[in-house]
mmCIF file of C-alpha atoms (C1' of nucleotides) in Angstrom:
data_model
loop_
_atom_site.group_PDB
_atom_site.id
_atom_site.type_symbol
_atom_site.label_atom_id
_atom_site.label_comp_id
_atom_site.label_asym_id
_atom_site.label_seq_id
_atom_site.Cartn_x
_atom_site.Cartn_y
_atom_site.Cartn_z
ATOM 1 C CA MET A 1 -62.725 28.831 -22.537
ATOM 2 C CA PRO A 2 -63.281 25.293 -21.263
ATOM 3 C CA LEU A 3 -66.630 24.689 -19.671
ATOM 4 C CA HIS A 4 -65.015 24.005 -16.312
ATOM 5 C CA ALA A 5 -62.049 26.365 -16.321
ATOM 6 C CA THR A 6 -59.652 25.376 -13.573
ATOM 7 C CA GLN A 7 -58.488 28.044 -11.190
ATOM 8 C CA PRO A 8 -55.478 28.243 -8.886
ATOM 9 C CA LEU A 9 -56.224 26.890 -5.429
ATOM 10 C CA PRO A 10 -57.340 29.848 -3.271
ATOM 11 C CA ARG A 11 -55.258 31.249 -0.463
ATOM 12 C CA HIS A 12 -57.485 29.778 2.235
ATOM 13 C CA PHE A 13 -56.514 26.298 0.976
ATOM 14 C CA TYR A 14 -52.984 27.010 2.180
ATOM 15 C CA SER A 15 -53.825 28.806 5.431
ATOM 16 C CA ARG A 16 -54.469 25.543 7.280
ATOM 17 C CA PRO A 17 -52.367 23.059 9.248
ATOM 18 C CA THR A 18 -49.366 22.134 7.105
ATOM 19 C CA GLN A 19 -49.932 18.377 7.327
ATOM 20 C CA THR A 20 -53.480 18.848 6.053
ATOM 21 C CA VAL A 21 -52.282 20.959 3.141
ATOM 22 C CA ALA A 22 -49.551 18.455 2.274
ATOM 23 C CA ARG A 23 -51.992 15.541 2.310
ATOM 24 C CA GLU A 24 -54.631 17.367 0.276
ATOM 25 C CA LEU A 25 -52.105 18.522 -2.320
ATOM 26 C CA LEU A 26 -51.744 14.895 -3.402
ATOM 27 C CA GLY A 27 -53.778 14.441 -6.571
ATOM 28 C CA CYS A 28 -53.723 18.164 -7.344
ATOM 29 C CA ARG A 29 -52.146 19.450 -10.521
ATOM 30 C CA LEU A 30 -48.973 21.542 -10.415
ATOM 31 C CA VAL A 31 -49.011 23.976 -13.339
ATOM 32 C CA ARG A 32 -46.114 25.862 -14.899
ATOM 33 C CA GLN A 33 -46.981 28.199 -17.746
ATOM 34 C CA VAL A 34 -44.335 30.190 -19.593
ATOM 35 C CA ASN A 35 -44.793 31.891 -22.959
ATOM 36 C CA GLY A 36 -48.018 29.983 -23.546
ATOM 37 C CA THR A 37 -46.393 26.605 -22.902
ATOM 38 C CA ARG A 38 -48.191 24.625 -20.244
ATOM 39 C CA LEU A 39 -46.250 22.057 -18.213
ATOM 40 C CA THR A 40 -48.261 20.117 -15.651
ATOM 41 C CA GLY A 41 -48.068 17.108 -13.404
ATOM 42 C CA VAL A 42 -50.108 15.485 -10.666
ATOM 43 C CA ILE A 43 -48.543 15.903 -7.225
ATOM 44 C CA VAL A 44 -47.847 12.430 -5.813
ATOM 45 C CA GLU A 45 -45.454 13.215 -2.931
ATOM 46 C CA ALA A 46 -45.150 16.129 -0.482
ATOM 47 C CA GLU A 47 -43.603 16.831 2.920
ATOM 48 C CA ALA A 48 -44.606 19.170 5.747
ATOM 49 C CA TYR A 49 -42.059 21.448 7.470
ATOM 50 C CA ILE A 50 -43.634 23.167 10.403
ATOM 51 C CA GLY A 51 -42.302 26.130 12.350
ATOM 52 C CA GLU A 52 -39.135 27.045 14.229
ATOM 53 C CA SER A 53 -39.547 24.169 16.660
ATOM 54 C CA ASP A 54 -39.334 21.617 13.824
ATOM 55 C CA LEU A 55 -35.573 21.070 13.703
ATOM 56 C CA ALA A 56 -35.813 19.708 10.162
ATOM 57 C CA CYS A 57 -37.367 22.981 8.955
ATOM 58 C CA HIS A 58 -35.155 25.774 7.648
ATOM 59 C CA ALA A 59 -37.034 28.125 9.960
ATOM 60 C CA LYS A 60 -35.204 26.508 12.883
ATOM 61 C CA ALA A 61 -32.589 29.220 12.249
ATOM 62 C CA GLY A 62 -35.243 31.878 12.693
ATOM 63 C CA ARG A 63 -36.036 34.663 10.307
ATOM 64 C CA THR A 64 -33.197 35.160 7.813
ATOM 65 C CA PRO A 65 -33.059 36.505 4.253
ATOM 66 C CA ARG A 66 -33.424 32.944 3.019
ATOM 67 C CA THR A 67 -36.405 31.961 5.174
ATOM 68 C CA ALA A 68 -38.233 35.296 4.943
ATOM 69 C CA VAL A 69 -40.823 33.970 2.463
ATOM 70 C CA MET A 70 -41.904 31.281 4.931
ATOM 71 C CA TYR A 71 -42.803 34.026 7.403
ATOM 72 C CA GLY A 72 -45.038 35.715 4.854
ATOM 73 C CA PRO A 73 -48.637 34.917 3.936
ATOM 74 C CA PRO A 74 -49.618 31.427 2.701
ATOM 75 C CA GLY A 75 -49.842 30.457 -0.947
ATOM 76 C CA PHE A 76 -46.429 31.789 -1.964
ATOM 77 C CA ALA A 77 -43.499 29.828 -3.404
ATOM 78 C CA TYR A 78 -40.451 29.200 -1.231
ATOM 79 C CA VAL A 79 -37.670 28.100 -3.599
ATOM 80 C CA TYR A 80 -34.236 27.373 -2.191
ATOM 81 C CA PHE A 81 -30.880 26.163 -3.466
ATOM 82 C CA THR A 82 -29.030 23.218 -1.944
ATOM 83 C CA TYR A 83 -26.125 20.834 -2.473
ATOM 84 C CA GLY A 84 -24.502 23.445 -4.671
ATOM 85 C CA MET A 85 -26.698 22.567 -7.636
ATOM 86 C CA HIS A 86 -30.341 21.800 -6.848
ATOM 87 C CA TRP A 87 -33.492 23.898 -6.477
ATOM 88 C CA MET A 88 -36.438 22.836 -4.301
ATOM 89 C CA LEU A 89 -40.015 24.084 -4.548
ATOM 90 C CA ASN A 90 -42.156 24.613 -1.460
ATOM 91 C CA VAL A 91 -45.567 26.171 -0.865
ATOM 92 C CA VAL A 92 -45.901 28.429 2.175
ATOM 93 C CA THR A 93 -48.669 27.387 4.567
ATOM 94 C CA GLU A 94 -50.490 28.535 7.730
ATOM 95 C CA GLU A 95 -50.869 32.144 8.767
ATOM 96 C CA LYS A 96 -48.509 35.047 8.217
ATOM 97 C CA ASP A 97 -45.597 35.139 10.691
ATOM 98 C CA PHE A 98 -45.772 31.382 11.317
ATOM 99 C CA PRO A 99 -43.005 29.826 9.192
ATOM 100 C CA ALA A 100 -44.164 26.600 7.571
ATOM 101 C CA ALA A 101 -44.226 25.091 4.100
ATOM 102 C CA VAL A 102 -44.864 21.987 2.037
ATOM 103 C CA LEU A 103 -41.989 20.614 -0.031
ATOM 104 C CA LEU A 104 -43.204 19.238 -3.359
ATOM 105 C CA ARG A 105 -41.185 16.071 -3.894
ATOM 106 C CA ALA A 106 -42.681 14.336 -6.923
ATOM 107 C CA ILE A 107 -45.133 14.740 -9.789
ATOM 108 C CA GLU A 108 -46.604 12.411 -12.368
ATOM 109 C CA PRO A 109 -46.008 14.258 -15.675
ATOM 110 C CA LEU A 110 -49.198 15.099 -17.545
ATOM 111 C CA GLU A 111 -48.904 17.948 -20.063
ATOM 112 C CA GLY A 112 -45.834 19.264 -21.877
ATOM 113 C CA ILE A 113 -43.916 16.037 -21.499
ATOM 114 C CA LYS A 114 -41.655 16.691 -24.476
ATOM 115 C CA VAL A 115 -40.600 20.050 -23.069
ATOM 116 C CA MET A 116 -39.960 18.478 -19.668
ATOM 117 C CA GLN A 117 -37.828 15.808 -21.291
ATOM 118 C CA ARG A 118 -35.785 18.496 -23.003
ATOM 119 C CA LEU A 119 -35.311 20.349 -19.701
ATOM 120 C CA ARG A 120 -34.277 17.110 -18.024
ATOM 121 C CA GLY A 121 -31.977 15.880 -20.748
ATOM 122 C CA GLY A 122 -34.273 13.353 -22.422
ATOM 123 C CA LYS A 123 -35.161 11.116 -19.543
ATOM 124 C CA ASP A 124 -37.685 8.302 -19.163
ATOM 125 C CA LEU A 125 -41.193 9.421 -18.157
ATOM 126 C CA ARG A 126 -40.890 8.323 -14.561
ATOM 127 C CA LEU A 127 -37.539 10.051 -14.133
ATOM 128 C CA LEU A 128 -38.921 13.459 -15.076
ATOM 129 C CA GLY A 129 -40.458 14.395 -11.740
ATOM 130 C CA ASN A 130 -39.742 11.689 -9.162
ATOM 131 C CA GLY A 131 -37.641 13.814 -6.829
ATOM 132 C CA PRO A 132 -37.708 17.408 -5.542
ATOM 133 C CA ALA A 133 -34.778 18.588 -7.690
ATOM 134 C CA ARG A 134 -35.898 16.652 -10.760
ATOM 135 C CA LEU A 135 -39.329 18.236 -10.473
ATOM 136 C CA THR A 136 -37.963 21.787 -10.478
ATOM 137 C CA GLN A 137 -35.649 20.971 -13.366
ATOM 138 C CA ALA A 138 -38.520 19.516 -15.417
ATOM 139 C CA LEU A 139 -40.588 22.653 -14.835
ATOM 140 C CA GLY A 140 -37.792 25.198 -15.237
ATOM 141 C CA ILE A 141 -38.018 26.471 -11.662
ATOM 142 C CA SER A 142 -35.120 28.194 -9.899
ATOM 143 C CA ARG A 143 -34.211 31.378 -8.047
ATOM 144 C CA ALA A 144 -36.534 33.587 -10.085
ATOM 145 C CA GLU A 145 -39.607 31.729 -8.819
ATOM 146 C CA ASN A 146 -38.878 32.304 -5.129
ATOM 147 C CA GLY A 147 -41.611 34.445 -3.633
ATOM 148 C CA LEU A 148 -44.128 34.058 -6.467
ATOM 149 C CA ASP A 149 -47.803 34.135 -5.544
ATOM 150 C CA LEU A 150 -49.262 30.728 -6.430
ATOM 151 C CA CYS A 151 -52.831 31.977 -6.055
ATOM 152 C CA VAL A 152 -52.785 34.076 -9.233
ATOM 153 C CA SER A 153 -52.206 32.627 -12.710
ATOM 154 C CA GLU A 154 -50.150 35.671 -13.721
ATOM 155 C CA SER A 155 -47.233 34.153 -11.785
ATOM 156 C CA GLY A 156 -46.995 31.350 -14.345
ATOM 157 C CA LEU A 157 -46.888 28.893 -11.457
ATOM 158 C CA TRP A 158 -49.876 27.612 -9.532
ATOM 159 C CA ILE A 159 -51.732 24.501 -8.342
ATOM 160 C CA GLU A 160 -55.156 23.383 -9.531
ATOM 161 C CA PRO A 161 -57.583 21.031 -7.798
ATOM 162 C CA GLY A 162 -57.420 17.442 -9.023
ATOM 163 C CA GLU A 163 -59.264 14.207 -8.618
ATOM 164 C CA ARG A 164 -59.949 13.396 -5.019
ATOM 165 C CA LEU A 165 -57.856 10.464 -3.919
ATOM 166 C CA PRO A 166 -59.418 7.745 -1.751
ATOM 167 C CA SER A 167 -57.801 7.820 1.685
ATOM 168 C CA GLY A 168 -56.628 4.262 1.122
ATOM 169 C CA ARG A 169 -54.250 5.474 -1.563
ATOM 170 C CA ILE A 170 -52.525 7.995 0.694
ATOM 171 C CA ALA A 171 -49.562 6.763 2.700
ATOM 172 C CA ALA A 172 -47.295 8.533 5.188
ATOM 173 C CA SER A 173 -43.691 8.018 6.284
ATOM 174 C CA PRO A 174 -40.818 9.910 7.898
ATOM 175 C CA ARG A 175 -39.379 12.699 5.774
ATOM 176 C CA ILE A 176 -36.493 11.972 3.417
ATOM 177 C CA GLY A 177 -32.915 13.184 3.641
ATOM 178 C CA LEU A 178 -32.954 14.758 7.091
ATOM 179 C CA GLY A 179 -29.456 13.557 7.922
ATOM 180 C CA GLN A 180 -28.557 14.291 11.530
ATOM 181 C CA THR A 181 -31.827 15.972 12.495
ATOM 182 C CA PRO A 182 -32.567 14.908 16.090
ATOM 183 C CA GLU A 183 -35.585 13.005 17.281
ATOM 184 C CA PRO A 184 -38.475 13.319 17.449
ATOM 185 C CA TRP A 185 -38.338 15.395 14.263
ATOM 186 C CA LEU A 186 -36.392 12.777 12.343
ATOM 187 C CA SER A 187 -39.243 10.288 12.659
ATOM 188 C CA LYS A 188 -42.298 12.519 12.337
ATOM 189 C CA PRO A 189 -44.458 10.901 9.624
ATOM 190 C CA TRP A 190 -44.859 14.116 7.695
ATOM 191 C CA ARG A 191 -44.086 12.762 4.237
ATOM 192 C CA TYR A 192 -47.252 11.989 2.299
ATOM 193 C CA PHE A 193 -47.326 10.087 -0.967
ATOM 194 C CA VAL A 194 -49.640 8.222 -3.312
ATOM 195 C CA ASP A 195 -49.302 4.577 -2.400
ATOM 196 C CA ARG A 196 -47.982 2.361 -5.214
ATOM 197 C CA SER A 197 -47.480 5.288 -7.587
ATOM 198 C CA PRO A 198 -44.423 4.646 -9.800
ATOM 199 C CA PHE A 199 -43.764 8.399 -9.820
ATOM 200 C CA VAL A 200 -42.759 8.911 -6.175
ATOM 201 C CA SER A 201 -39.076 9.468 -5.328
ATOM 202 C CA ARG A 202 -36.639 6.719 -4.384
ATOM 203 C "C1'" DA B 1 -12.768 35.623 6.420
ATOM 204 C "C1'" DG B 2 -13.251 30.829 7.016
ATOM 205 C "C1'" DC B 3 -15.810 26.675 7.738
ATOM 206 C "C1'" DA B 4 -19.097 22.687 7.796
ATOM 207 C "C1'" DC B 5 -23.065 21.165 5.895
ATOM 208 C "C1'" DG B 6 -27.084 20.536 3.129
ATOM 209 C "C1'" DA B 7 -35.259 18.868 2.570
ATOM 210 C "C1'" DT B 8 -30.136 15.680 -3.897
ATOM 211 C "C1'" DT B 9 -28.719 13.449 -7.964
ATOM 212 C "C1'" DA B 10 -26.062 10.734 -11.221
ATOM 213 C "C1'" DA B 11 -22.547 7.819 -11.776
ATOM 214 C "C1'" DC B 12 -20.037 4.738 -10.228
ATOM 215 C "C1'" DT B 13 -18.117 -0.384 -7.655
ATOM 216 C "C1'" DG C 1 -24.115 -0.529 -1.833
ATOM 217 C "C1'" DT C 2 -20.770 4.234 -2.139
ATOM 218 C "C1'" DT C 3 -19.329 8.827 -3.526
ATOM 219 C "C1'" DA C 4 -18.213 13.227 -6.129
ATOM 220 C "C1'" DA C 5 -20.225 17.330 -7.693
ATOM 221 C "C1'" DT C 6 -20.769 22.276 -6.168
ATOM 222 C "C1'" DC C 7 -22.083 26.759 -3.702
ATOM 223 C "C1'" DG C 8 -25.427 29.448 -0.684
ATOM 224 C "C1'" DT C 9 -26.326 29.840 3.986
ATOM 225 C "C1'" DG C 10 -25.650 30.406 8.775
ATOM 226 C "C1'" DC C 11 -22.400 30.053 12.370
ATOM 227 C "C1'" DT C 12 -17.797 30.877 14.593
ATOM 228 C "C1'" DC C 13 -13.578 33.356 14.998
#
DNA sequence: AGCACGATTAACT
DNA sequence: GTTAATCGTGCTC
């Protein structure tokens, strides 16, 4: 065992305001472990989706089979399918029965890079995780991971604390890809990213 | 049962 | 800069 064995972030990390969780997830390490293979990357971009009133959040449609996980306790994975081909990974936040989550949009690859390149079709390092669908592809995440508990390592998917980022390196902007979402939700600065990181999306 | 659209990406012009 | 790919989801009829 390493002297300072890293543990999954505890549930109380996630049971806080979603913007706070999104911001503090930057710099943390997303871990995917399957059959002893460890794939990790530092989270460099994340977005907050907050409740039924947020018209960019899937929970705007209320409680449905798809959004059920967001209504559950914090610290669980909400994985959904979109555009007929892509999977997105979110972490459920806030208290049970309040639907909110953080979309993980980009990682800086750290461990298991060769495996990630194979999963992504042999791409350049910065193209492995610089987008929400690329990230899930690099880590082999899809339908089966929806609803996993990220607070126990047995799930094979969790987040570990990382180096604390100076506040000057954290930037915010409107969320990406919201299409015809009305104001004010379209412009809410709920996308957080590591300023000047070459591993953020777009 | 049918329809419009999507928290995107890769491959174009 | 534009656009096709591709199908689950939620809404309307």
